[in-house]
């Protein structure tokens, strides 16, 4: 399994994803910092809880979409172009190959969400400590207290990011795959002041279970799928 994962990683060079993730993280940092500056300048309410909530929401939304791009490249595009047929001619178990692809997607999403949130919150904390006009200062203690929530949100988001796989495999459409991820983002990444639908624990858990179920069924039925 590890060899399959390594081969898939080599085939789809991860450099573009890492660069994109870093750029997205910096853009989120810039947006959060701008919100803090504007709130301080306009004397508007902008609390530490809002910083944590907005950061979590934007990061999850970004990498759910990123995961759909990975699904498109690792799975959908290979089926659409029938290049996966070549892989199936090798003495490699189809199910193991599919599992390897899905593991890479979930791990990338999971690690990216955690890393991005920590980078944004840490840099925001440093910036706000130097700019005295900021009314909100996220401390190291707040970030540490947020770690369990960051971990759980990253886990649920990385699993629910597999839901677009179902829609993409219907007609091997990358457009459908990415579009369905946007619908998921609209559902779970909406903020209403200091409230997010993600805080209703039933919603992310249900979507995570659906995502895991879709992954399971995709692997289970891979032997029956016609790629010729």
PDB file of C-alpha atoms in Angstrom:
ATOM      1  CA  UNK A   1       0.000   0.000   0.000  1.00  0.00           C
ATOM      2  CA  UNK A   2       2.813   2.408   0.891  1.00  0.00           C
ATOM      3  CA  UNK A   3       4.471   1.679  -2.458  1.00  0.00           C
ATOM      4  CA  UNK A   4       1.217   2.483  -4.276  1.00  0.00           C
ATOM      5  CA  UNK A   5       0.858   5.734  -2.371  1.00  0.00           C
ATOM      6  CA  UNK A   6       4.469   6.635  -3.198  1.00  0.00           C
ATOM      7  CA  UNK A   7       3.940   5.846  -6.880  1.00  0.00           C
ATOM      8  CA  UNK A   8       0.775   7.952  -7.014  1.00  0.00           C
ATOM      9  CA  UNK A   9       2.573  10.837  -5.313  1.00  0.00           C
ATOM     10  CA  UNK A  10       5.397  10.629  -7.838  1.00  0.00           C
ATOM     11  CA  UNK A  11       2.986  10.498 -10.759  1.00  0.00           C
ATOM     12  CA  UNK A  12       1.023  13.538  -9.615  1.00  0.00           C
ATOM     13  CA  UNK A  13       3.721  15.880  -8.389  1.00  0.00           C
ATOM     14  CA  UNK A  14       2.535  17.563  -5.198  1.00  0.00           C
ATOM     15  CA  UNK A  15       4.456  20.793  -5.717  1.00  0.00           C
ATOM     16  CA  UNK A  16       1.545  22.582  -7.377  1.00  0.00           C
ATOM     17  CA  UNK A  17      -0.761  21.682  -4.493  1.00  0.00           C
ATOM     18  CA  UNK A  18       1.677  22.847  -1.823  1.00  0.00           C
ATOM     19  CA  UNK A  19       2.256  26.139  -3.637  1.00  0.00           C
ATOM     20  CA  UNK A  20      -1.483  26.636  -4.044  1.00  0.00           C
ATOM     21  CA  UNK A  21      -2.076  25.817  -0.377  1.00  0.00           C
ATOM     22  CA  UNK A  22       0.540  28.334   0.751  1.00  0.00           C
ATOM     23  CA  UNK A  23      -0.877  31.053  -1.493  1.00  0.00           C
ATOM     24  CA  UNK A  24      -4.406  30.345  -0.239  1.00  0.00           C
ATOM     25  CA  UNK A  25      -3.183  30.443   3.376  1.00  0.00           C
ATOM     26  CA  UNK A  26      -1.512  33.819   2.863  1.00  0.00           C
ATOM     27  CA  UNK A  27      -4.640  35.198   1.200  1.00  0.00           C
ATOM     28  CA  UNK A  28      -6.755  34.039   4.149  1.00  0.00           C
ATOM     29  CA  UNK A  29      -4.260  35.648   6.527  1.00  0.00           C
ATOM     30  CA  UNK A  30      -4.460  38.880   4.548  1.00  0.00           C
ATOM     31  CA  UNK A  31      -8.243  38.836   4.656  1.00  0.00           C
ATOM     32  CA  UNK A  32      -8.419  38.135   8.404  1.00  0.00           C
ATOM     33  CA  UNK A  33      -5.799  40.810   9.099  1.00  0.00           C
ATOM     34  CA  UNK A  34      -7.692  43.325   6.974  1.00  0.00           C
ATOM     35  CA  UNK A  35     -10.881  42.537   8.877  1.00  0.00           C
ATOM     36  CA  UNK A  36      -9.086  43.133  12.161  1.00  0.00           C
ATOM     37  CA  UNK A  37      -7.609  46.413  10.954  1.00  0.00           C
ATOM     38  CA  UNK A  38     -10.898  47.696   9.534  1.00  0.00           C
ATOM     39  CA  UNK A  39     -12.779  46.697  12.692  1.00  0.00           C
ATOM     40  CA  UNK A  40     -10.280  48.598  14.835  1.00  0.00           C
ATOM     41  CA  UNK A  41     -10.412  51.630  12.532  1.00  0.00           C
ATOM     42  CA  UNK A  42     -14.213  51.693  12.346  1.00  0.00           C
ATOM     43  CA  UNK A  43     -14.725  50.787  16.017  1.00  0.00           C
ATOM     44  CA  UNK A  44     -16.711  47.714  15.010  1.00  0.00           C
ATOM     45  CA  UNK A  45     -17.149  44.542  17.014  1.00  0.00           C
ATOM     46  CA  UNK A  46     -14.506  41.974  16.096  1.00  0.00           C
ATOM     47  CA  UNK A  47     -13.766  39.457  18.837  1.00  0.00           C
ATOM     48  CA  UNK A  48     -11.216  36.694  19.271  1.00  0.00           C
ATOM     49  CA  UNK A  49     -13.983  34.133  18.788  1.00  0.00           C
ATOM     50  CA  UNK A  50     -14.844  35.725  15.441  1.00  0.00           C
ATOM     51  CA  UNK A  51     -11.207  35.516  14.334  1.00  0.00           C
ATOM     52  CA  UNK A  52     -11.097  31.819  15.228  1.00  0.00           C
ATOM     53  CA  UNK A  53     -14.459  31.127  13.568  1.00  0.00           C
ATOM     54  CA  UNK A  54     -13.713  33.028  10.354  1.00  0.00           C
ATOM     55  CA  UNK A  55     -10.280  31.418  10.047  1.00  0.00           C
ATOM     56  CA  UNK A  56     -11.712  27.937  10.541  1.00  0.00           C
ATOM     57  CA  UNK A  57     -14.535  28.555   8.066  1.00  0.00           C
ATOM     58  CA  UNK A  58     -12.380  30.014   5.307  1.00  0.00           C
ATOM     59  CA  UNK A  59      -9.678  27.364   5.639  1.00  0.00           C
ATOM     60  CA  UNK A  60     -12.155  24.486   5.541  1.00  0.00           C
ATOM     61  CA  UNK A  61     -13.985  25.992   2.572  1.00  0.00           C
ATOM     62  CA  UNK A  62     -10.728  26.467   0.673  1.00  0.00           C
ATOM     63  CA  UNK A  63      -9.415  22.953   1.170  1.00  0.00           C
ATOM     64  CA  UNK A  64     -12.711  21.186   0.577  1.00  0.00           C
ATOM     65  CA  UNK A  65     -12.526  22.712  -2.900  1.00  0.00           C
ATOM     66  CA  UNK A  66      -8.816  21.839  -3.140  1.00  0.00           C
ATOM     67  CA  UNK A  67      -9.702  18.237  -2.299  1.00  0.00           C
ATOM     68  CA  UNK A  68     -12.214  18.166  -5.160  1.00  0.00           C
ATOM     69  CA  UNK A  69      -9.431  19.276  -7.485  1.00  0.00           C
ATOM     70  CA  UNK A  70      -7.318  16.388  -6.199  1.00  0.00           C
ATOM     71  CA  UNK A  71     -10.215  13.988  -6.781  1.00  0.00           C
ATOM     72  CA  UNK A  72     -10.463  15.303 -10.332  1.00  0.00           C
ATOM     73  CA  UNK A  73      -6.751  14.789 -10.988  1.00  0.00           C
ATOM     74  CA  UNK A  74      -6.206  11.522  -9.104  1.00  0.00           C
ATOM     75  CA  UNK A  75      -9.428   9.744  -9.996  1.00  0.00           C
ATOM     76  CA  UNK A  76     -11.912  11.382 -12.370  1.00  0.00           C
ATOM     77  CA  UNK A  77      -9.466  12.501 -15.032  1.00  0.00           C
ATOM     78  CA  UNK A  78      -7.816   9.072 -15.140  1.00  0.00           C
ATOM     79  CA  UNK A  79     -11.161   7.360 -15.674  1.00  0.00           C
ATOM     80  CA  UNK A  80     -12.314   9.959 -18.191  1.00  0.00           C
ATOM     81  CA  UNK A  81      -9.154   9.691 -20.280  1.00  0.00           C
ATOM     82  CA  UNK A  82      -8.992   5.911 -19.652  1.00  0.00           C
ATOM     83  CA  UNK A  83      -5.345   6.151 -18.566  1.00  0.00           C
ATOM     84  CA  UNK A  84      -6.265   4.142 -15.487  1.00  0.00           C
ATOM     85  CA  UNK A  85      -6.816   1.164 -17.837  1.00  0.00           C
ATOM     86  CA  UNK A  86      -3.032   0.878 -18.100  1.00  0.00           C
ATOM     87  CA  UNK A  87      -2.732   0.684 -14.316  1.00  0.00           C
ATOM     88  CA  UNK A  88      -5.359  -2.046 -14.221  1.00  0.00           C
ATOM     89  CA  UNK A  89      -3.285  -4.157 -16.615  1.00  0.00           C
ATOM     90  CA  UNK A  90      -0.496  -4.331 -14.036  1.00  0.00           C
ATOM     91  CA  UNK A  91      -0.576  -6.996 -11.292  1.00  0.00           C
ATOM     92  CA  UNK A  92      -2.044  -4.430  -8.904  1.00  0.00           C
ATOM     93  CA  UNK A  93      -5.246  -4.925  -6.976  1.00  0.00           C
ATOM     94  CA  UNK A  94      -7.825  -2.374  -8.170  1.00  0.00           C
ATOM     95  CA  UNK A  95      -9.177  -1.826  -4.687  1.00  0.00           C
ATOM     96  CA  UNK A  96      -5.731  -1.137  -3.247  1.00  0.00           C
ATOM     97  CA  UNK A  97      -5.033   1.336  -6.045  1.00  0.00           C
ATOM     98  CA  UNK A  98      -8.277   3.195  -5.346  1.00  0.00           C
ATOM     99  CA  UNK A  99      -7.645   3.164  -1.594  1.00  0.00           C
ATOM    100  CA  UNK A 100      -4.165   4.628  -2.168  1.00  0.00           C
ATOM    101  CA  UNK A 101      -5.633   7.490  -4.197  1.00  0.00           C
ATOM    102  CA  UNK A 102      -8.292   8.265  -1.578  1.00  0.00           C
ATOM    103  CA  UNK A 103      -5.778   8.110   1.274  1.00  0.00           C
ATOM    104  CA  UNK A 104      -3.629  10.723  -0.467  1.00  0.00           C
ATOM    105  CA  UNK A 105      -6.639  13.009  -0.976  1.00  0.00           C
ATOM    106  CA  UNK A 106      -7.842  12.723   2.627  1.00  0.00           C
ATOM    107  CA  UNK A 107      -4.361  13.169   4.096  1.00  0.00           C
ATOM    108  CA  UNK A 108      -3.648  16.207   1.937  1.00  0.00           C
ATOM    109  CA  UNK A 109      -6.938  17.812   2.960  1.00  0.00           C
ATOM    110  CA  UNK A 110      -6.530  16.913   6.643  1.00  0.00           C
ATOM    111  CA  UNK A 111      -2.929  18.102   6.966  1.00  0.00           C
ATOM    112  CA  UNK A 112      -3.548  21.234   4.895  1.00  0.00           C
ATOM    113  CA  UNK A 113      -6.500  22.340   7.025  1.00  0.00           C
ATOM    114  CA  UNK A 114      -4.541  21.920  10.254  1.00  0.00           C
ATOM    115  CA  UNK A 115      -1.349  23.530   8.928  1.00  0.00           C
ATOM    116  CA  UNK A 116      -3.179  26.417   7.284  1.00  0.00           C
ATOM    117  CA  UNK A 117      -5.176  27.280  10.401  1.00  0.00           C
ATOM    118  CA  UNK A 118      -2.097  27.162  12.619  1.00  0.00           C
ATOM    119  CA  UNK A 119      -0.121  29.337  10.204  1.00  0.00           C
ATOM    120  CA  UNK A 120      -2.911  31.912   9.881  1.00  0.00           C
ATOM    121  CA  UNK A 121      -3.594  32.125  13.622  1.00  0.00           C
ATOM    122  CA  UNK A 122       0.097  32.230  14.571  1.00  0.00           C
ATOM    123  CA  UNK A 123       0.965  34.938  12.049  1.00  0.00           C
ATOM    124  CA  UNK A 124      -2.167  36.904  12.944  1.00  0.00           C
ATOM    125  CA  UNK A 125      -1.144  36.715  16.607  1.00  0.00           C
ATOM    126  CA  UNK A 126       2.318  38.059  15.756  1.00  0.00           C
ATOM    127  CA  UNK A 127       0.958  40.828  13.542  1.00  0.00           C
ATOM    128  CA  UNK A 128      -1.677  41.939  16.065  1.00  0.00           C
ATOM    129  CA  UNK A 129       0.904  42.025  18.857  1.00  0.00           C
ATOM    130  CA  UNK A 130       2.971  44.544  16.880  1.00  0.00           C
ATOM    131  CA  UNK A 131       0.057  46.697  15.707  1.00  0.00           C
ATOM    132  CA  UNK A 132      -1.324  48.314  18.844  1.00  0.00           C
ATOM    133  CA  UNK A 133      -4.398  49.667  17.057  1.00  0.00           C
ATOM    134  CA  UNK A 134      -5.771  46.132  16.721  1.00  0.00           C
ATOM    135  CA  UNK A 135      -8.634  45.553  19.146  1.00  0.00           C
ATOM    136  CA  UNK A 136      -8.231  41.775  18.926  1.00  0.00           C
ATOM    137  CA  UNK A 137      -5.117  39.833  19.860  1.00  0.00           C
ATOM    138  CA  UNK A 138      -5.110  36.056  19.493  1.00  0.00           C
ATOM    139  CA  UNK A 139      -2.746  34.604  22.081  1.00  0.00           C
ATOM    140  CA  UNK A 140      -0.738  31.377  22.017  1.00  0.00           C
ATOM    141  CA  UNK A 141      -2.975  30.031  24.768  1.00  0.00           C
ATOM    142  CA  UNK A 142      -6.075  30.591  22.600  1.00  0.00           C
ATOM    143  CA  UNK A 143      -4.446  28.747  19.707  1.00  0.00           C
ATOM    144  CA  UNK A 144      -3.530  25.805  21.951  1.00  0.00           C
ATOM    145  CA  UNK A 145      -7.076  25.670  23.324  1.00  0.00           C
ATOM    146  CA  UNK A 146      -8.348  25.649  19.731  1.00  0.00           C
ATOM    147  CA  UNK A 147      -6.267  22.607  18.726  1.00  0.00           C
ATOM    148  CA  UNK A 148      -8.893  19.932  19.543  1.00  0.00           C
ATOM    149  CA  UNK A 149     -11.498  21.865  17.549  1.00  0.00           C
ATOM    150  CA  UNK A 150      -9.061  22.349  14.648  1.00  0.00           C
ATOM    151  CA  UNK A 151      -8.280  18.627  14.634  1.00  0.00           C
ATOM    152  CA  UNK A 152     -11.924  17.515  14.692  1.00  0.00           C
ATOM    153  CA  UNK A 153     -12.990  20.055  12.048  1.00  0.00           C
ATOM    154  CA  UNK A 154     -10.088  18.989   9.820  1.00  0.00           C
ATOM    155  CA  UNK A 155     -11.082  15.331  10.189  1.00  0.00           C
ATOM    156  CA  UNK A 156     -14.752  15.929   9.350  1.00  0.00           C
ATOM    157  CA  UNK A 157     -13.916  18.292   6.467  1.00  0.00           C
ATOM    158  CA  UNK A 158     -11.380  15.895   4.923  1.00  0.00           C
ATOM    159  CA  UNK A 159     -13.961  13.088   4.959  1.00  0.00           C
ATOM    160  CA  UNK A 160     -16.860  15.188   3.676  1.00  0.00           C
ATOM    161  CA  UNK A 161     -14.567  16.405   0.894  1.00  0.00           C
ATOM    162  CA  UNK A 162     -14.943  12.907  -0.608  1.00  0.00           C
ATOM    163  CA  UNK A 163     -18.632  13.495  -1.345  1.00  0.00           C
ATOM    164  CA  UNK A 164     -17.868  15.082  -4.776  1.00  0.00           C
ATOM    165  CA  UNK A 165     -16.352  11.723  -5.774  1.00  0.00           C
ATOM    166  CA  UNK A 166     -19.880  10.313  -6.097  1.00  0.00           C
ATOM    167  CA  UNK A 167     -21.028  13.038  -8.481  1.00  0.00           C
ATOM    168  CA  UNK A 168     -17.796  13.072 -10.466  1.00  0.00           C
ATOM    169  CA  UNK A 169     -17.837   9.314 -11.072  1.00  0.00           C
ATOM    170  CA  UNK A 170     -21.350   9.470 -12.548  1.00  0.00           C
ATOM    171  CA  UNK A 171     -20.123  10.864 -15.877  1.00  0.00           C
ATOM    172  CA  UNK A 172     -16.405  11.234 -15.172  1.00  0.00           C
ATOM    173  CA  UNK A 173     -16.853  15.006 -15.040  1.00  0.00           C
ATOM    174  CA  UNK A 174     -14.245  17.224 -13.360  1.00  0.00           C
ATOM    175  CA  UNK A 175     -16.615  20.187 -13.607  1.00  0.00           C
ATOM    176  CA  UNK A 176     -19.323  18.315 -11.702  1.00  0.00           C
ATOM    177  CA  UNK A 177     -16.796  17.213  -9.105  1.00  0.00           C
ATOM    178  CA  UNK A 178     -15.636  20.732  -8.327  1.00  0.00           C
ATOM    179  CA  UNK A 179     -19.150  22.210  -8.562  1.00  0.00           C
ATOM    180  CA  UNK A 180     -20.475  19.735  -6.002  1.00  0.00           C
ATOM    181  CA  UNK A 181     -17.674  20.726  -3.606  1.00  0.00           C
ATOM    182  CA  UNK A 182     -18.850  24.324  -3.853  1.00  0.00           C
ATOM    183  CA  UNK A 183     -22.335  23.222  -2.823  1.00  0.00           C
ATOM    184  CA  UNK A 184     -20.864  21.496   0.231  1.00  0.00           C
ATOM    185  CA  UNK A 185     -18.974  24.677   1.085  1.00  0.00           C
ATOM    186  CA  UNK A 186     -22.177  26.702   0.811  1.00  0.00           C
ATOM    187  CA  UNK A 187     -23.866  24.283   3.201  1.00  0.00           C
ATOM    188  CA  UNK A 188     -21.296  23.940   5.989  1.00  0.00           C
ATOM    189  CA  UNK A 189     -19.120  27.032   5.635  1.00  0.00           C
ATOM    190  CA  UNK A 190     -21.655  29.799   6.036  1.00  0.00           C
ATOM    191  CA  UNK A 191     -21.244  32.226   8.904  1.00  0.00           C
ATOM    192  CA  UNK A 192     -24.029  34.200  10.511  1.00  0.00           C
ATOM    193  CA  UNK A 193     -22.175  36.642  12.738  1.00  0.00           C
ATOM    194  CA  UNK A 194     -20.433  34.436  15.280  1.00  0.00           C
ATOM    195  CA  UNK A 195     -22.450  31.336  14.318  1.00  0.00           C
ATOM    196  CA  UNK A 196     -21.676  28.697  11.691  1.00  0.00           C
ATOM    197  CA  UNK A 197     -23.690  25.705  10.517  1.00  0.00           C
ATOM    198  CA  UNK A 198     -20.603  23.645  11.254  1.00  0.00           C
ATOM    199  CA  UNK A 199     -21.200  24.256  14.967  1.00  0.00           C
ATOM    200  CA  UNK A 200     -24.339  22.105  14.710  1.00  0.00           C
ATOM    201  CA  UNK A 201     -22.393  18.923  15.306  1.00  0.00           C
ATOM    202  CA  UNK A 202     -24.966  16.730  13.557  1.00  0.00           C
ATOM    203  CA  UNK A 203     -24.267  18.377  10.175  1.00  0.00           C
ATOM    204  CA  UNK A 204     -20.478  17.839   9.841  1.00  0.00           C
ATOM    205  CA  UNK A 205     -20.692  14.354  11.374  1.00  0.00           C
ATOM    206  CA  UNK A 206     -23.436  13.310   8.952  1.00  0.00           C
ATOM    207  CA  UNK A 207     -21.569  14.684   5.950  1.00  0.00           C
ATOM    208  CA  UNK A 208     -18.330  13.041   7.108  1.00  0.00           C
ATOM    209  CA  UNK A 209     -20.110   9.681   7.360  1.00  0.00           C
ATOM    210  CA  UNK A 210     -21.601  10.198   3.892  1.00  0.00           C
ATOM    211  CA  UNK A 211     -18.146  10.991   2.507  1.00  0.00           C
ATOM    212  CA  UNK A 212     -16.620   7.900   4.129  1.00  0.00           C
ATOM    213  CA  UNK A 213     -19.501   5.770   2.822  1.00  0.00           C
ATOM    214  CA  UNK A 214     -19.006   7.060  -0.724  1.00  0.00           C
ATOM    215  CA  UNK A 215     -15.308   6.211  -0.486  1.00  0.00           C
ATOM    216  CA  UNK A 216     -16.148   2.714   0.757  1.00  0.00           C
ATOM    217  CA  UNK A 217     -18.661   2.077  -2.027  1.00  0.00           C
ATOM    218  CA  UNK A 218     -16.272   3.447  -4.652  1.00  0.00           C
ATOM    219  CA  UNK A 219     -13.612   0.997  -3.525  1.00  0.00           C
ATOM    220  CA  UNK A 220     -16.077  -1.880  -3.174  1.00  0.00           C
ATOM    221  CA  UNK A 221     -17.497  -1.436  -6.679  1.00  0.00           C
ATOM    222  CA  UNK A 222     -14.231  -0.691  -8.464  1.00  0.00           C
ATOM    223  CA  UNK A 223     -13.921  -4.286  -9.712  1.00  0.00           C
ATOM    224  CA  UNK A 224     -17.271  -3.963 -11.486  1.00  0.00           C
ATOM    225  CA  UNK A 225     -16.604  -0.582 -13.081  1.00  0.00           C
ATOM    226  CA  UNK A 226     -16.026  -0.695 -16.828  1.00  0.00           C
ATOM    227  CA  UNK A 227     -13.095   1.451 -17.915  1.00  0.00           C
ATOM    228  CA  UNK A 228     -12.808   0.143 -21.465  1.00  0.00           C
TER     229      UNK A 228
END
